[in-house]
C-alpha positions in Angstrom: 242.3 92.7 126.0 238.9 94.4 126.3 238.1 96.9 123.6 234.5 98.4 124.5 234.9 101.6 125.9 231.5 101.5 127.7 233.1 97.9 130.7 234.7 100.4 133.1 231.1 102.4 132.9 229.5 98.9 133.7 231.7 97.8 136.0 231.9 101.0 138.0 227.6 101.6 138.0 227.0 97.7 138.3 229.6 95.9 140.8 231.0 99.3 142.7 232.4 96.8 145.7 234.6 95.4 143.4 238.0 96.4 144.8 240.0 98.9 141.7 242.3 95.6 141.1 239.5 93.1 140.6 238.0 96.2 137.8 241.4 96.1 136.3 241.8 92.2 135.7 237.8 92.1 134.8 238.5 95.0 131.7 241.8 93.5 130.5 240.3 89.5 131.1 236.5 89.4 130.4 234.4 90.6 127.2 230.6 91.8 126.6 228.5 89.6 124.2 225.4 90.5 123.1 221.7 88.3 122.5 219.1 89.4 121.0 215.2 89.0 122.1 214.9 85.2 122.3 218.0 84.2 122.0 219.8 81.5 124.4 222.9 82.0 126.7 223.1 78.5 128.1 221.8 75.1 127.4 221.4 71.8 128.9 224.4 69.8 128.4 226.7 72.7 126.8 230.6 73.4 128.3 230.9 76.2 130.1 233.6 78.0 129.2 233.4 80.8 131.3 230.9 82.4 133.8 228.6 85.2 133.1 227.8 88.6 135.0 224.3 90.4 133.6 224.9 94.0 132.2 222.1 94.6 130.7 218.4 93.4 129.7 217.2 90.8 132.1 217.7 86.9 131.4 215.3 83.7 132.0 216.6 80.2 133.7 214.6 77.2 133.3 215.2 73.8 133.5 213.9 71.8 130.6 212.4 68.4 131.4 212.8 64.6 128.9 209.1 66.0 127.6 210.4 68.9 126.4 208.5 70.8 129.3 210.3 73.9 130.7 210.1 74.8 134.0 210.5 78.4 135.0 213.3 79.3 137.9 214.1 83.0 138.0 215.0 86.2 136.8 218.4 87.6 136.2 218.9 91.1 136.2 221.9 93.9 135.6 223.9 93.3 138.5 223.5 89.5 139.2 225.4 86.9 138.0 224.2 82.7 137.5 225.1 80.4 140.3 224.8 77.2 138.2 227.0 78.4 135.9 230.1 79.7 138.5 229.8 75.9 139.6 229.7 74.5 136.4 233.1 77.0 134.9 234.9 76.1 138.1 234.0 72.2 138.1 234.8 72.3 134.6 230.7 70.7 134.0 227.9 70.7 131.8 224.9 72.6 132.6 222.0 72.0 134.0 219.8 74.4 132.7 218.8 76.8 130.2 218.9 80.3 129.9 217.0 82.9 127.4 217.4 86.5 127.0 214.0 88.5 127.6 214.3 91.6 125.6 218.1 92.1 124.1 220.6 91.4 126.8 224.6 91.6 127.4 226.7 89.3 129.4 230.7 89.8 130.4 232.1 86.7 130.2 234.9 86.1 132.6 237.7 82.7 131.8 237.0 79.4 133.9 241.0 79.8 134.1 240.5 83.2 136.6 237.8 81.9 138.7 240.3 80.2 141.2 243.0 83.4 140.9 239.6 85.4 141.2 238.9 83.7 145.0 242.1 83.5 146.4 243.3 87.0 145.3 240.2 89.6 145.7 237.8 89.4 148.9 235.1 91.3 147.2 235.0 88.3 144.2 234.3 85.9 146.7 231.8 87.7 148.8 229.8 88.7 146.0 230.1 85.0 145.2 228.8 83.6 148.2 226.3 86.5 147.5 225.1 85.0 144.6 224.2 81.4 145.9 222.7 82.6 148.7 220.6 84.7 146.9 219.7 82.0 144.2 219.2 79.7 146.5 216.3 81.7 148.2 214.9 81.7 144.9 214.7 78.1 144.6 213.0 77.5 148.2 210.5 80.6 146.5 209.8 78.4 143.8 209.5 75.2 145.8 207.1 76.8 148.2 204.8 78.1 145.7 205.1 74.6 144.2 204.6 72.3 146.9 202.2 74.9 149.3 200.2 76.8 147.5 196.9 77.3 144.8 197.4 77.5 140.7 195.8 81.0 141.5 198.5 82.2 144.4 201.7 80.7 141.7 200.0 83.1 139.3 199.3 86.1 141.1 203.0 85.4 142.7 204.3 84.9 138.7 203.1 88.1 138.0 203.8 90.1 141.2 207.5 88.7 140.6 207.9 89.7 136.9 206.2 93.0 137.5 209.5 93.6 140.0 212.2 91.9 137.8 211.6 93.5 134.8 210.4 96.9 136.9 207.7 97.5 134.3 203.4 97.2 134.5 202.9 96.5 131.0 204.0 92.3 130.6 204.2 91.4 127.1 204.3 87.8 127.7 201.5 85.4 126.6 198.9 83.1 128.3 200.9 79.7 126.8 204.6 81.3 127.8 203.0 81.7 131.8 201.5 78.1 131.4 204.7 76.8 130.7 206.3 78.5 132.7 204.0 77.4 135.8 204.2 74.1 134.0 199.9 74.2 133.9 197.7 74.3 130.5 196.6 77.6 128.7 193.2 77.0 129.5 193.7 77.5 132.8 196.0 80.1 133.3 193.5 81.5 130.8 190.9 81.3 133.2 192.7 82.2 136.2 193.8 85.7 134.5 189.9 86.6 133.1 189.0 86.0 137.1 192.0 88.4 137.8 190.7 91.2 135.6 187.2 90.9 137.2 188.9 91.5 140.3 190.6 94.7 139.1 194.4 92.8 139.7 195.2 92.4 135.6 194.1 93.9 132.8 194.1 92.0 130.0 195.3 93.1 126.2 196.0 91.4 123.1 199.9 91.1 122.8 200.5 92.1 126.9 198.8 91.5 130.7 198.9 95.2 132.8 199.6 94.2 137.1 197.5 96.7 138.5 198.1 95.5 142.1 
């Protein structure tokens, strides 16, 4: 039984489409876990014992290459679920991606033993899972389009715009090196492109953050 008194409020606010019986199952069987800024929620090769719904904060998903380089995929917001964790949990496979908290975050953990039951007995959960798969697939298509068909300055502009929209904050606390890692580029290239954007009045560069002005 989950003892967090806020869980009912989280579910009512973020998942109003869930039927009352489903909400009750999540309250009784789910558990809330808190993550600090930069803490890993999921790592490559990890066995998935549960799937997770994000209920607070922002989570960054990325894939790590054999050389240790990181490839940014997308962000998860409150009300989102990780489609890949759902697949791995259902099929009892290990994770192929990594997930890290941006600032502090909270997740609602749902045991994998419930996945089949939720899919079969609750239509709102079934449609939620389908919508999660669809939206994450569209996110990945957007990433692929940017890599395959756009120049680095266009990719940088898209990245900053998406970061601003995902975080709902024009003050982006991120370093040039972190951006370079996410875009699989070098810090020198990113710094040069950011300087050009600043000259055009699209961003303002500060020591510890970037202000997105577009």
